[in-house]
C-alpha cells in the first residue's frame, strides 16, 4: 500500500515539474487553443461548389457562328431564291485564328461570321470540312484571340464531369453540365464512322460546334448533336467529337484541305483461340481478330484475305479489338502496303495488303 502511494505521489510531482518547465520556457503555449473541427466542417459544408474558374478559362474562346446561304424556296410553286440563316458555335483552337465547328453548321454557307465574347464580329473563311466526323475548320484574321485550354495527352474517363459551352437558340453563351458516359476513345468504328463521346450535358440548336470542357476548363470535345429517334422522347443522351479526333481532323484540314481515310473492307470480332471462340470478357487473353465478313472487291479481298482468317498482327502491331485495328487502317495513308500476319486453319501466314482510300457514297 505504501509503495503504491509513493508511486502516485512521484507521478504527480513529475507531472507538475514538467508543466512548470513548459510554461516557463514556452510561455506562448498557454495561449494555444485546439482547432474547432465542428466549425471547420460547418464552413466546408457551406462553401459553394463552383466551376467558375473553368468557365473563365474556356468561355472566352467559344464563339457564336452565323451563316447565310441562298437556296431555292421549297414552299414556292415557282422557283424562288431565299436567304437561309443558320446558327451554331465554334471554338478558337489557335492564336493564328483557326476555329473548329461542326460540318452541319457551315455546310452550304455562302457567308460565315463569328461573334467573339469580347464583342468583336469577324468574317470567317472555310478552310475545310469533313462530313464523317461532322467537323469543319474556319479561319479568322485578328489579334489577341483567346485560345481554349488544351492538353494533347488528355484522356477523359467515363464518369468525368463536363461542361458544354455554346449559344443555344441565340440566347447568348450558356453552360450546361453533365458527365461522360462513353469517352469515344476507340476512334473509328468498324464501319468507318467515328465513335463520338457520349454525355448528358444538354446540346440544343446553336450549341453545335461549341466546347465540351472538363472541370478545369480544358477542352475534351466539340459538341455535336442530341441523340434522336423519330417519335420517341429521348433525354440525356448527347454527342461530342472527342478532342484527340477533332485535333487530328483539324490538322489534316489545315494541311490538305480535306481528310483522307483508308479502309480494308472487312468486319470482325476478337477471339481467344485459333478455334475462333469469341472474347466475352476483358480478363480473357486475346488471340486475334477473326474476320467474319470480307467485302467483295475490297482491299482485303483483293489481297486474298478470307472470312475466318484470324488477324494476329498488322505491320507488326497487335490490336485489342476490331475498332482499334480499323482506326489504325483509317489513319494509314491510302495505297500503303501493310503486312498482315494471320492464322488460317492453324497455319501462320503473312499477306501483304494495300489499303485504299475510303470514299463517301
CSV table of C-alpha atoms in Angstrom, one decimal, residues 148-360:
chain,number,residue,atom,x,y,z
A,148,UNK,CA,-9.2,27.3,-75.5
A,149,UNK,CA,-7.0,25.4,-73.0
A,150,UNK,CA,-5.8,22.1,-74.4
A,151,UNK,CA,-3.9,19.1,-73.2
A,152,UNK,CA,-2.6,16.8,-76.0
A,153,UNK,CA,-2.3,13.9,-73.5
A,154,UNK,CA,-5.8,14.3,-72.1
A,155,UNK,CA,-7.7,11.0,-71.5
A,156,UNK,CA,-11.3,11.7,-70.4
A,157,UNK,CA,-12.8,8.9,-68.4
A,158,UNK,CA,-16.3,7.7,-68.1
A,159,UNK,CA,-17.9,9.5,-65.1
A,160,UNK,CA,-15.9,12.7,-65.6
A,161,UNK,CA,-17.8,15.9,-65.1
A,162,UNK,CA,-18.1,18.1,-68.2
A,163,UNK,CA,-19.5,21.5,-69.2
A,164,UNK,CA,-20.9,22.2,-72.6
A,165,UNK,CA,-20.5,25.9,-73.7
A,166,UNK,CA,-22.3,27.4,-76.6
A,167,UNK,CA,-25.0,29.7,-77.9
A,168,UNK,CA,-28.3,27.7,-77.8
A,169,UNK,CA,-31.2,29.3,-79.7
A,170,UNK,CA,-29.1,32.5,-79.9
A,171,UNK,CA,-29.9,33.2,-76.2
A,172,UNK,CA,-26.2,34.1,-75.6
A,173,UNK,CA,-23.5,32.0,-74.2
A,174,UNK,CA,-24.9,29.2,-72.0
A,175,UNK,CA,-23.2,26.5,-69.9
A,176,UNK,CA,-24.8,23.1,-69.2
A,177,UNK,CA,-23.4,20.4,-67.0
A,178,UNK,CA,-23.2,16.6,-67.3
A,179,UNK,CA,-21.0,13.5,-67.1
A,180,UNK,CA,-19.3,11.4,-69.7
A,181,UNK,CA,-21.0,8.0,-70.3
A,182,UNK,CA,-18.7,6.9,-73.2
A,183,UNK,CA,-15.4,8.6,-74.0
A,184,UNK,CA,-15.2,7.7,-77.7
A,185,UNK,CA,-11.6,6.8,-77.4
A,186,UNK,CA,-11.9,3.8,-79.8
A,187,UNK,CA,-11.6,6.1,-82.8
A,188,UNK,CA,-13.4,4.8,-85.9
A,189,UNK,CA,-15.9,2.0,-85.7
A,190,UNK,CA,-15.6,-1.0,-88.0
A,191,UNK,CA,-18.0,0.8,-90.4
A,192,UNK,CA,-15.5,3.7,-90.8
A,193,UNK,CA,-17.6,6.2,-88.8
A,194,UNK,CA,-16.3,7.9,-85.6
A,195,UNK,CA,-17.3,6.8,-82.2
A,196,UNK,CA,-18.4,10.0,-80.6
A,197,UNK,CA,-18.2,10.9,-77.0
A,198,UNK,CA,-21.5,10.4,-75.1
A,199,UNK,CA,-22.6,12.6,-72.2
A,200,UNK,CA,-25.7,14.2,-70.7
A,201,UNK,CA,-24.7,17.9,-70.9
A,202,UNK,CA,-27.6,19.4,-72.9
A,203,UNK,CA,-27.0,20.3,-76.5
A,204,UNK,CA,-29.6,22.4,-78.2
A,205,UNK,CA,-29.8,24.1,-81.6
A,206,UNK,CA,-27.0,26.6,-81.6
A,207,UNK,CA,-24.8,24.6,-79.2
A,208,UNK,CA,-23.4,22.6,-82.1
A,209,UNK,CA,-19.7,23.2,-82.6
A,210,UNK,CA,-19.2,24.6,-79.1
A,211,UNK,CA,-16.7,23.4,-76.5
A,212,UNK,CA,-17.1,20.5,-74.1
A,213,UNK,CA,-14.6,21.1,-71.3
A,214,UNK,CA,-13.7,19.3,-68.0
A,215,UNK,CA,-13.9,20.9,-64.6
A,216,UNK,CA,-10.5,22.5,-65.2
A,217,UNK,CA,-11.8,24.2,-68.3
A,218,UNK,CA,-9.6,22.0,-70.6
A,219,UNK,CA,-11.2,21.0,-74.0
A,220,UNK,CA,-12.3,17.4,-74.1
A,221,UNK,CA,-14.6,17.5,-77.2
A,222,UNK,CA,-16.6,19.5,-79.7
A,223,UNK,CA,-20.3,19.5,-79.1
A,224,UNK,CA,-22.2,17.8,-82.0
A,225,UNK,CA,-25.8,16.7,-81.5
A,226,UNK,CA,-28.5,15.2,-79.5
A,227,UNK,CA,-29.5,11.6,-79.9
A,228,UNK,CA,-32.8,11.4,-81.7
A,229,UNK,CA,-35.2,8.7,-82.7
A,230,UNK,CA,-38.4,9.5,-84.6
A,231,UNK,CA,-41.5,9.6,-82.4
A,232,UNK,CA,-39.5,8.9,-79.3
A,233,UNK,CA,-38.9,11.4,-76.4
A,234,UNK,CA,-35.2,10.8,-75.6
A,235,UNK,CA,-33.4,12.8,-72.9
A,236,UNK,CA,-29.9,12.9,-71.5
A,237,UNK,CA,-28.0,11.4,-74.5
A,238,UNK,CA,-25.8,13.9,-76.4
A,239,UNK,CA,-22.8,13.6,-78.5
A,240,UNK,CA,-19.4,15.3,-78.9
A,241,UNK,CA,-16.4,14.7,-81.1
A,242,UNK,CA,-13.5,13.6,-78.8
A,243,UNK,CA,-10.7,16.1,-78.6
A,244,UNK,CA,-8.0,13.9,-80.0
A,245,UNK,CA,-10.0,13.0,-83.0
A,246,UNK,CA,-11.1,16.6,-83.5
A,247,UNK,CA,-7.5,17.9,-83.3
A,248,UNK,CA,-6.3,15.2,-85.8
A,249,UNK,CA,-9.1,16.2,-88.3
A,250,UNK,CA,-8.3,19.9,-87.9
A,251,UNK,CA,-4.6,19.4,-88.6
A,252,UNK,CA,-5.4,17.4,-91.8
A,253,UNK,CA,-8.0,20.0,-93.0
A,254,UNK,CA,-5.5,22.8,-92.4
A,255,UNK,CA,-2.7,21.0,-94.2
A,256,UNK,CA,-4.5,19.3,-97.0
A,257,UNK,CA,-8.0,20.9,-97.2
A,258,UNK,CA,-9.6,17.5,-96.8
A,259,UNK,CA,-9.4,14.3,-94.8
A,260,UNK,CA,-8.3,11.1,-96.4
A,261,UNK,CA,-9.1,7.7,-94.8
A,262,UNK,CA,-8.1,4.3,-95.8
A,263,UNK,CA,-10.3,1.2,-95.5
A,264,UNK,CA,-9.9,-2.6,-95.6
A,265,UNK,CA,-13.4,-3.8,-96.4
A,266,UNK,CA,-13.8,-6.3,-93.5
A,267,UNK,CA,-15.8,-6.9,-90.4
A,268,UNK,CA,-14.6,-9.0,-87.5
A,269,UNK,CA,-14.5,-9.7,-83.8
A,270,UNK,CA,-12.0,-10.5,-81.1
A,271,UNK,CA,-11.3,-14.2,-80.4
A,272,UNK,CA,-9.5,-16.1,-77.6
A,273,UNK,CA,-8.1,-19.0,-79.6
A,274,UNK,CA,-7.4,-20.4,-83.0
A,275,UNK,CA,-10.8,-22.1,-83.0
A,276,UNK,CA,-12.4,-18.7,-83.2
A,277,UNK,CA,-14.1,-18.6,-79.8
A,278,UNK,CA,-15.3,-15.1,-79.1
A,279,UNK,CA,-13.8,-12.8,-76.5
A,280,UNK,CA,-16.5,-12.1,-73.9
A,281,UNK,CA,-14.5,-10.6,-71.0
A,282,UNK,CA,-11.6,-8.2,-70.8
A,283,UNK,CA,-10.0,-10.6,-68.4
A,284,UNK,CA,-9.6,-13.2,-71.2
A,285,UNK,CA,-6.4,-13.4,-73.1
A,286,UNK,CA,-6.8,-12.1,-76.7
A,287,UNK,CA,-5.6,-14.4,-79.5
A,288,UNK,CA,-6.5,-12.2,-82.5
A,289,UNK,CA,-9.2,-10.7,-84.6
A,290,UNK,CA,-11.3,-13.1,-86.7
A,291,UNK,CA,-12.7,-11.8,-90.0
A,292,UNK,CA,-16.5,-12.5,-90.1
A,293,UNK,CA,-17.0,-10.7,-93.5
A,294,UNK,CA,-14.8,-9.7,-96.4
A,295,UNK,CA,-16.4,-7.3,-98.9
A,296,UNK,CA,-16.1,-8.4,-102.4
A,297,UNK,CA,-13.8,-6.2,-104.4
A,298,UNK,CA,-12.4,-4.5,-101.3
A,299,UNK,CA,-8.7,-4.2,-100.5
A,300,UNK,CA,-8.8,-7.2,-98.2
A,301,UNK,CA,-10.5,-9.5,-100.8
A,302,UNK,CA,-8.1,-8.3,-103.5
A,303,UNK,CA,-5.1,-9.2,-101.3
A,304,UNK,CA,-6.5,-12.7,-100.6
A,305,UNK,CA,-7.8,-12.3,-97.0
A,306,UNK,CA,-10.8,-14.6,-96.3
A,307,UNK,CA,-13.7,-14.9,-93.9
A,308,UNK,CA,-12.5,-17.0,-91.0
A,309,UNK,CA,-8.9,-15.7,-91.1
A,310,UNK,CA,-7.6,-14.5,-87.7
A,311,UNK,CA,-5.5,-11.4,-87.8
A,312,UNK,CA,-2.7,-11.7,-85.3
A,313,UNK,CA,-0.7,-8.6,-86.3
A,314,UNK,CA,-0.9,-5.7,-88.7
A,315,UNK,CA,2.5,-4.3,-89.7
A,316,UNK,CA,3.9,-5.9,-86.5
A,317,UNK,CA,1.3,-4.4,-84.2
A,318,UNK,CA,-1.3,-6.2,-82.1
A,319,UNK,CA,-4.7,-4.7,-81.5
A,320,UNK,CA,-7.1,-5.2,-78.6
A,321,UNK,CA,-10.3,-5.0,-80.7
A,322,UNK,CA,-11.6,-4.6,-84.3
A,323,UNK,CA,-12.3,-0.9,-83.8
A,324,UNK,CA,-8.8,-0.2,-82.8
A,325,UNK,CA,-7.5,-2.0,-85.8
A,326,UNK,CA,-9.8,-0.2,-88.2
A,327,UNK,CA,-8.8,3.1,-86.7
A,328,UNK,CA,-5.2,2.2,-87.5
A,329,UNK,CA,-6.1,1.4,-91.0
A,330,UNK,CA,-8.1,4.6,-91.4
A,331,UNK,CA,-5.1,6.7,-90.3
A,332,UNK,CA,-2.8,4.9,-92.7
A,333,UNK,CA,-2.1,6.8,-96.0
A,334,UNK,CA,-4.1,5.4,-98.9
A,335,UNK,CA,-2.2,3.0,-101.2
A,336,UNK,CA,0.1,1.9,-98.4
A,337,UNK,CA,1.2,-1.8,-98.3
A,338,UNK,CA,0.7,-3.4,-94.9
A,339,UNK,CA,1.8,-6.9,-93.9
A,340,UNK,CA,-1.0,-8.9,-92.2
A,341,UNK,CA,0.1,-11.8,-90.0
A,342,UNK,CA,-2.8,-14.2,-89.9
A,343,UNK,CA,-3.9,-17.6,-88.7
A,344,UNK,CA,-5.7,-19.6,-91.4
A,345,UNK,CA,-6.8,-23.0,-90.2
A,346,UNK,CA,-3.9,-23.3,-87.8
A,347,UNK,CA,-1.3,-22.2,-90.3
A,348,UNK,CA,0.5,-18.9,-89.8
A,349,UNK,CA,0.7,-16.8,-92.9
A,350,UNK,CA,1.8,-13.2,-93.9
A,351,UNK,CA,-0.3,-11.5,-96.6
A,352,UNK,CA,0.6,-8.0,-97.9
A,353,UNK,CA,-2.5,-5.9,-98.3
A,354,UNK,CA,-2.7,-2.5,-100.0
A,355,UNK,CA,-5.2,-0.2,-98.2
A,356,UNK,CA,-7.3,2.1,-100.3
A,357,UNK,CA,-9.0,5.5,-99.8
A,358,UNK,CA,-12.4,5.3,-98.3
A,359,UNK,CA,-14.8,7.5,-100.3
A,360,UNK,CA,-18.3,8.7,-99.3
